């Protein structure tokens, strides 16, 4: 990694630490800073405050870090694989596919992400359903990418797949119970509070495995920048790379969507933020930088959600488009209507 990339990652790491601290301090209930320090250092403090800090704010901050990194990396890999600046888990309908899997479990089987680990309708069932839904949509997109070489048309196909998934979700909501519909609607607004400390080991382990696996794809991703034929001439099995990319993207999208809801714009916008700040397409710098930038952005979004204080909590999906949409508009304007980003 070059000096510019190292400096960027170090600076972003400092931002993450500061934002992580602010996520612990700020919330809908005011807790004095001195009390938070005592709680984090294991000193005696009020049980209510201890529960809020240890069981609510701390896991939310950790979840935001992991979720942001996972979605951002997923978006970057999809944009590289499809050579499309508008590729992302939400635009291509991958989030909708994962959401459909979650809807099947929550609305038809009565499952919940807060249920017991080993229970059939618990979050293991939710995770598996979300993974299968995300994988199915990603596989369909990859299939059409070999048939349709126009990126705008491929993008439209992804949007249509998302509409089909959302239509199925609407039908499930129509026939579901009132309680199930309410639970699914709240889940669909997006939040980082769906992972408790009891579930954190599973959530963190799956996400970290996916992120490490994505780091192992840095070399083939760089080769794909110059085209599949060039990559194959270097001895890279492009079919195998695409299959692994499919699995990793499906896994990361599934785990984040299952627990945090279908979060929009993080996977789409964050890779462009990293590209603009680093001015490089080299994944040795870009991928870890995107991972860190995604974590910083989601931590910032989570803080904004709690700005009303006692007035309530803003849904996460009401905040992420405000931060992500201007970036995408700028990217589209910058490329002057081109449907393919120049990755050279």
Short mmCIF file of C-alpha atoms in Angstrom, two decimals:
data_model
loop_
_atom_site.label_atom_id
_atom_site.label_comp_id
_atom_site.label_asym_id
_atom_site.label_seq_id
_atom_site.Cartn_x
_atom_site.Cartn_y
_atom_site.Cartn_z
CA UNK A 1 0.00 0.00 0.00
CA UNK A 2 1.39 3.40 -0.99
CA UNK A 3 1.97 6.23 1.50
CA UNK A 4 -1.22 8.04 0.44
CA UNK A 5 -3.30 4.94 1.11
CA UNK A 6 -1.61 4.36 4.47
CA UNK A 7 -2.21 7.97 5.55
CA UNK A 8 -5.84 7.75 4.45
CA UNK A 9 -6.43 4.51 6.39
CA UNK A 10 -4.74 5.90 9.51
CA UNK A 11 -6.81 9.09 9.32
CA UNK A 12 -9.99 7.12 8.77
CA UNK A 13 -9.12 4.86 11.71
CA UNK A 14 -8.87 7.93 13.96
CA UNK A 15 -12.28 9.09 12.72
CA UNK A 16 -13.73 5.65 13.45
CA UNK A 17 -12.39 5.71 17.02
CA UNK A 18 -13.86 9.19 17.62
CA UNK A 19 -17.21 8.31 16.04
CA UNK A 20 -17.31 5.03 17.98
CA UNK A 21 -16.83 7.00 21.20
CA UNK A 22 -19.59 9.45 20.23
CA UNK A 23 -21.91 6.49 19.54
CA UNK A 24 -21.35 5.33 23.12
CA UNK A 25 -21.84 8.80 24.59
CA UNK A 26 -24.83 10.07 22.60
CA UNK A 27 -28.27 8.48 22.73
CA UNK A 28 -31.94 9.07 23.35
CA UNK A 29 -31.23 9.01 27.11
CA UNK A 30 -28.61 11.34 28.57
CA UNK A 31 -25.91 9.60 30.59
CA UNK A 32 -23.06 11.67 32.07
CA UNK A 33 -19.67 11.08 30.49
CA UNK A 34 -18.12 10.26 33.87
CA UNK A 35 -20.70 7.53 34.42
CA UNK A 36 -20.03 6.06 30.96
CA UNK A 37 -16.32 5.90 31.72
CA UNK A 38 -17.03 4.14 35.02
CA UNK A 39 -19.30 1.63 33.29
CA UNK A 40 -16.74 0.87 30.57
CA UNK A 41 -13.97 0.43 33.16
CA UNK A 42 -16.07 -1.99 35.21
CA UNK A 43 -16.73 0.30 38.16
CA UNK A 44 -20.03 0.32 40.00
CA UNK A 45 -22.77 2.40 38.41
CA UNK A 46 -26.56 2.41 38.00
CA UNK A 47 -27.89 -0.88 36.60
CA UNK A 48 -30.14 0.93 34.12
CA UNK A 49 -27.29 3.00 32.72
CA UNK A 50 -25.02 -0.03 32.63
CA UNK A 51 -27.61 -1.94 30.60
CA UNK A 52 -28.04 0.95 28.13
CA UNK A 53 -24.29 1.32 27.57
CA UNK A 54 -23.22 -2.34 27.56
CA UNK A 55 -26.29 -4.01 26.07
CA UNK A 56 -27.52 -1.30 23.70
CA UNK A 57 -25.03 1.39 22.68
CA UNK A 58 -21.87 -0.74 22.59
CA UNK A 59 -23.30 -3.53 20.39
CA UNK A 60 -24.93 -0.90 18.14
CA UNK A 61 -21.57 0.79 17.59
CA UNK A 62 -19.83 -2.53 16.87
CA UNK A 63 -22.65 -3.53 14.52
CA UNK A 64 -22.40 -0.20 12.67
CA UNK A 65 -18.66 -0.69 12.12
CA UNK A 66 -19.05 -4.24 10.79
CA UNK A 67 -22.17 -3.49 8.76
CA UNK A 68 -20.66 -0.41 7.12
CA UNK A 69 -17.49 -2.23 6.16
CA UNK A 70 -19.41 -5.24 4.82
CA UNK A 71 -21.82 -3.25 2.64
CA UNK A 72 -19.12 -0.93 1.32
CA UNK A 73 -16.85 -3.84 0.33
CA UNK A 74 -19.80 -5.63 -1.31
CA UNK A 75 -20.54 -2.56 -3.39
CA UNK A 76 -16.91 -2.16 -4.42
CA UNK A 77 -16.60 -5.78 -5.55
CA UNK A 78 -19.84 -5.57 -7.56
CA UNK A 79 -18.76 -2.33 -9.23
CA UNK A 80 -15.45 -3.91 -10.21
CA UNK A 81 -16.95 -7.19 -11.40
CA UNK A 82 -19.62 -5.48 -13.51
CA UNK A 83 -17.51 -2.43 -14.46
CA UNK A 84 -20.53 -0.36 -13.54
CA UNK A 85 -20.35 2.69 -11.23
CA UNK A 86 -24.01 2.20 -10.24
CA UNK A 87 -23.62 -1.40 -9.13
CA UNK A 88 -24.45 -2.10 -5.52
CA UNK A 89 -26.41 -4.50 -3.30
CA UNK A 90 -29.45 -2.21 -3.18
CA UNK A 91 -29.53 -1.13 -6.84
CA UNK A 92 -29.08 -4.66 -8.19
CA UNK A 93 -31.86 -5.98 -5.96
CA UNK A 94 -29.57 -8.10 -3.77
CA UNK A 95 -30.89 -6.37 -0.65
CA UNK A 96 -34.43 -7.06 -1.87
CA UNK A 97 -33.59 -10.73 -2.39
CA UNK A 98 -32.22 -10.98 1.13
CA UNK A 99 -35.26 -9.07 2.36
CA UNK A 100 -37.55 -11.56 0.65
CA UNK A 101 -35.78 -14.41 2.44
CA UNK A 102 -36.25 -12.61 5.74
CA UNK A 103 -39.91 -11.93 4.91
CA UNK A 104 -40.56 -15.62 4.26
CA UNK A 105 -39.23 -16.50 7.72
CA UNK A 106 -40.72 -13.55 9.63
CA UNK A 107 -44.13 -13.40 7.92
CA UNK A 108 -44.78 -17.04 7.03
CA UNK A 109 -42.86 -18.96 9.70
CA UNK A 110 -43.18 -16.48 12.55
CA UNK A 111 -39.42 -16.09 12.88
CA UNK A 112 -37.51 -13.23 14.42
CA UNK A 113 -33.93 -12.02 14.47
CA UNK A 114 -34.18 -11.85 18.24
CA UNK A 115 -35.22 -15.47 18.71
CA UNK A 116 -32.98 -18.12 20.18
CA UNK A 117 -29.93 -19.24 18.24
CA UNK A 118 -30.90 -22.89 17.90
CA UNK A 119 -34.64 -22.33 17.40
CA UNK A 120 -35.87 -23.11 13.88
CA UNK A 121 -37.56 -19.72 13.59
CA UNK A 122 -34.62 -17.95 15.20
CA UNK A 123 -32.02 -15.79 13.59
CA UNK A 124 -30.16 -18.79 12.14
CA UNK A 125 -33.21 -19.46 9.95
CA UNK A 126 -33.41 -15.75 9.13
CA UNK A 127 -29.73 -15.66 8.18
CA UNK A 128 -29.96 -18.76 5.98
CA UNK A 129 -33.06 -17.42 4.20
CA UNK A 130 -31.44 -14.01 3.68
CA UNK A 131 -28.28 -15.67 2.35
CA UNK A 132 -30.22 -17.82 -0.11
CA UNK A 133 -32.24 -14.82 -1.29
CA UNK A 134 -29.14 -12.67 -1.76
CA UNK A 135 -27.29 -15.50 -3.53
CA UNK A 136 -30.20 -16.18 -5.86
CA UNK A 137 -30.48 -12.56 -7.00
CA UNK A 138 -26.70 -12.21 -7.38
CA UNK A 139 -26.57 -15.41 -9.45
CA UNK A 140 -29.36 -14.12 -11.72
CA UNK A 141 -27.50 -10.82 -12.19
CA UNK A 142 -24.28 -12.65 -13.07
CA UNK A 143 -26.20 -14.81 -15.55
CA UNK A 144 -27.61 -11.77 -17.33
CA UNK A 145 -24.22 -10.04 -17.24
CA UNK A 146 -22.92 -12.73 -19.62
CA UNK A 147 -25.88 -12.20 -21.95
CA UNK A 148 -26.41 -8.43 -21.73
CA UNK A 149 -23.29 -6.34 -22.30
CA UNK A 150 -24.98 -2.95 -21.98
CA UNK A 151 -24.51 -1.76 -18.39
CA UNK A 152 -27.61 0.42 -18.45
CA UNK A 153 -29.75 -2.55 -19.52
CA UNK A 154 -28.11 -4.74 -16.87
CA UNK A 155 -28.87 -2.10 -14.28
CA UNK A 156 -32.52 -2.02 -15.36
CA UNK A 157 -32.68 -5.82 -15.08
CA UNK A 158 -31.37 -5.58 -11.51
CA UNK A 159 -33.98 -2.95 -10.66
CA UNK A 160 -36.73 -5.14 -12.16
CA UNK A 161 -35.55 -8.11 -10.07
CA UNK A 162 -35.77 -5.85 -7.04
CA UNK A 163 -39.34 -4.92 -7.99
CA UNK A 164 -40.28 -8.61 -8.32
CA UNK A 165 -38.84 -9.33 -4.87
CA UNK A 166 -40.67 -6.34 -3.39
CA UNK A 167 -43.92 -7.51 -5.00
CA UNK A 168 -43.52 -10.91 -3.35
CA UNK A 169 -42.82 -9.18 -0.02
CA UNK A 170 -45.98 -7.08 -0.45
CA UNK A 171 -48.04 -10.24 -1.01
CA UNK A 172 -46.54 -11.84 2.09
CA UNK A 173 -47.39 -8.71 4.08
CA UNK A 174 -50.96 -8.84 2.79
CA UNK A 175 -51.55 -12.37 4.06
CA UNK A 176 -49.48 -12.02 7.26
CA UNK A 177 -50.73 -11.20 10.74
CA UNK A 178 -50.86 -7.60 11.95
CA UNK A 179 -48.04 -8.27 14.39
CA UNK A 180 -45.89 -9.80 11.65
CA UNK A 181 -46.48 -6.86 9.31
CA UNK A 182 -45.56 -4.36 12.03
CA UNK A 183 -42.37 -6.25 12.91
CA UNK A 184 -41.33 -6.44 9.27
CA UNK A 185 -42.03 -2.74 8.67
CA UNK A 186 -39.91 -1.75 11.67
CA UNK A 187 -37.14 -4.06 10.47
CA UNK A 188 -37.36 -2.55 6.97
CA UNK A 189 -36.63 0.96 8.27
CA UNK A 190 -33.12 -0.18 9.16
CA UNK A 191 -31.31 0.06 12.49
CA UNK A 192 -28.19 -1.26 14.17
CA UNK A 193 -30.01 -2.35 17.31
CA UNK A 194 -30.91 -5.83 16.08
CA UNK A 195 -27.70 -7.44 17.36
CA UNK A 196 -27.48 -7.98 21.10
CA UNK A 197 -24.30 -8.86 22.95
CA UNK A 198 -25.53 -12.47 23.09
CA UNK A 199 -25.76 -12.60 19.28
CA UNK A 200 -22.65 -10.51 18.63
CA UNK A 201 -20.19 -13.47 18.44
CA UNK A 202 -22.15 -15.05 15.56
CA UNK A 203 -22.75 -11.76 13.74
CA UNK A 204 -19.16 -10.57 14.14
CA UNK A 205 -17.63 -13.93 13.21
CA UNK A 206 -19.63 -14.30 9.98
CA UNK A 207 -18.99 -10.68 8.95
CA UNK A 208 -15.26 -10.78 9.72
CA UNK A 209 -14.87 -14.03 7.78
CA UNK A 210 -16.55 -12.39 4.79
CA UNK A 211 -14.33 -9.29 5.04
CA UNK A 212 -11.15 -11.38 5.28
CA UNK A 213 -12.28 -13.42 2.27
CA UNK A 214 -12.80 -10.21 0.30
CA UNK A 215 -9.20 -9.16 1.09
CA UNK A 216 -8.02 -12.40 -0.51
CA UNK A 217 -9.62 -11.31 -3.79
CA UNK A 218 -7.56 -8.11 -4.11
CA UNK A 219 -5.19 -9.50 -6.77
CA UNK A 220 -7.89 -11.01 -9.05
CA UNK A 221 -10.04 -7.88 -8.64
CA UNK A 222 -7.12 -5.75 -9.85
CA UNK A 223 -6.71 -8.09 -12.81
CA UNK A 224 -10.41 -7.82 -13.66
CA UNK A 225 -10.00 -4.05 -13.99
CA UNK A 226 -8.23 -4.68 -17.29
CA UNK A 227 -10.75 -7.22 -18.56
CA UNK A 228 -11.50 -10.92 -18.17
CA UNK A 229 -9.25 -11.95 -21.06
CA UNK A 230 -6.28 -10.14 -19.52
CA UNK A 231 -7.01 -11.76 -16.15
CA UNK A 232 -7.15 -15.22 -17.72
CA UNK A 233 -3.83 -14.57 -19.47
CA UNK A 234 -2.37 -13.99 -16.00
CA UNK A 235 -3.57 -17.46 -14.99
CA UNK A 236 -6.59 -16.28 -13.00
CA UNK A 237 -9.69 -18.46 -13.18
CA UNK A 238 -12.31 -15.74 -13.72
CA UNK A 239 -15.22 -18.14 -13.28
CA UNK A 240 -13.90 -19.24 -9.90
CA UNK A 241 -13.29 -15.60 -8.90
CA UNK A 242 -16.86 -14.69 -9.85
CA UNK A 243 -18.23 -17.63 -7.88
CA UNK A 244 -16.27 -16.59 -4.79
CA UNK A 245 -17.36 -13.00 -5.30
CA UNK A 246 -20.94 -14.26 -5.49
CA UNK A 247 -20.60 -16.18 -2.23
CA UNK A 248 -18.82 -13.39 -0.33
CA UNK A 249 -21.19 -10.66 -1.53
CA UNK A 250 -24.21 -12.84 -0.75
CA UNK A 251 -22.87 -13.67 2.71
CA UNK A 252 -22.06 -10.07 3.66
CA UNK A 253 -25.34 -8.72 2.27
CA UNK A 254 -27.33 -11.49 3.97
CA UNK A 255 -25.82 -11.07 7.44
CA UNK A 256 -26.21 -7.28 7.42
CA UNK A 257 -29.71 -7.31 5.92
CA UNK A 258 -30.96 -10.03 8.26
CA UNK A 259 -29.98 -8.14 11.41
CA UNK A 260 -29.97 -4.48 10.35
CA UNK A 261 -32.58 -4.32 7.61
CA UNK A 262 -32.13 -3.41 3.93
CA UNK A 263 -29.78 -0.45 4.38
CA UNK A 264 -29.63 1.76 1.28
CA UNK A 265 -26.79 3.67 -0.40
CA UNK A 266 -23.88 2.52 1.80
CA UNK A 267 -22.77 -0.16 -0.68
CA UNK A 268 -23.41 2.15 -3.61
CA UNK A 269 -21.93 5.46 -2.48
CA UNK A 270 -19.03 4.62 -0.13
CA UNK A 271 -16.75 3.04 -2.79
CA UNK A 272 -17.04 6.27 -4.81
CA UNK A 273 -16.17 8.36 -1.75
CA UNK A 274 -12.99 6.30 -1.32
CA UNK A 275 -12.13 6.59 -5.02
CA UNK A 276 -12.59 10.37 -4.97
CA UNK A 277 -10.45 10.82 -1.85
CA UNK A 278 -7.69 8.38 -2.87
CA UNK A 279 -7.74 8.96 -6.66
CA UNK A 280 -6.88 5.31 -7.31
CA UNK A 281 -8.46 2.10 -8.59
CA UNK A 282 -5.81 -0.16 -7.03
CA UNK A 283 -7.68 -2.49 -4.72
CA UNK A 284 -4.64 -2.91 -2.47
CA UNK A 285 -5.40 0.61 -1.30
CA UNK A 286 -9.03 0.97 -2.32
CA UNK A 287 -10.54 -2.11 -0.65
CA UNK A 288 -9.24 -1.53 2.91
CA UNK A 289 -9.92 2.21 2.52
CA UNK A 290 -13.49 1.48 1.42
CA UNK A 291 -13.95 -0.87 4.36
CA UNK A 292 -12.86 1.81 6.83
CA UNK A 293 -14.85 4.56 5.10
CA UNK A 294 -17.99 2.41 5.24
CA UNK A 295 -17.51 1.91 8.98
CA UNK A 296 -17.04 5.67 9.53
CA UNK A 297 -20.11 6.59 7.46
CA UNK A 298 -22.41 4.13 9.24
CA UNK A 299 -21.19 5.31 12.65
CA UNK A 300 -21.94 8.89 11.61
CA UNK A 301 -25.40 7.87 10.34
CA UNK A 302 -26.15 6.14 13.63
CA UNK A 303 -25.25 9.30 15.56
CA UNK A 304 -27.56 11.37 13.34
CA UNK A 305 -30.40 8.93 14.03
CA UNK A 306 -30.22 9.82 17.74
CA UNK A 307 -30.04 13.62 17.30
CA UNK A 308 -33.70 14.17 18.32
CA UNK A 309 -32.71 12.84 21.79
CA UNK A 310 -35.94 12.41 23.82
CA UNK A 311 -37.95 13.19 20.68
CA UNK A 312 -37.36 9.72 19.24
CA UNK A 313 -35.01 7.87 16.89
CA UNK A 314 -34.81 8.64 13.17
CA UNK A 315 -35.01 5.50 10.95
CA UNK A 316 -31.62 4.64 9.49
CA UNK A 317 -32.94 4.50 5.92
CA UNK A 318 -34.10 8.10 6.29
CA UNK A 319 -30.50 9.19 6.88
CA UNK A 320 -28.37 7.09 4.50
CA UNK A 321 -29.98 8.44 1.27
CA UNK A 322 -29.28 12.02 2.38
CA UNK A 323 -25.58 11.19 2.60
CA UNK A 324 -25.38 8.76 -0.32
CA UNK A 325 -27.61 10.27 -3.01
CA UNK A 326 -25.54 13.46 -3.54
CA UNK A 327 -22.43 11.31 -4.07
CA UNK A 328 -24.15 9.25 -6.75
CA UNK A 329 -25.52 12.37 -8.47
CA UNK A 330 -22.00 13.79 -8.54
CA UNK A 331 -20.57 10.54 -9.97
CA UNK A 332 -23.21 10.46 -12.72
CA UNK A 333 -22.61 14.10 -13.61
CA UNK A 334 -18.85 13.61 -13.50
CA UNK A 335 -18.96 10.78 -15.99
CA UNK A 336 -21.23 12.80 -18.24
CA UNK A 337 -23.89 10.16 -18.74
CA UNK A 338 -21.50 7.31 -19.53
CA UNK A 339 -22.83 3.88 -18.54
CA UNK A 340 -19.37 2.44 -17.91
CA UNK A 341 -16.72 3.72 -15.55
CA UNK A 342 -13.18 3.92 -16.87
CA UNK A 343 -11.21 1.56 -14.61
CA UNK A 344 -7.87 2.02 -16.32
#
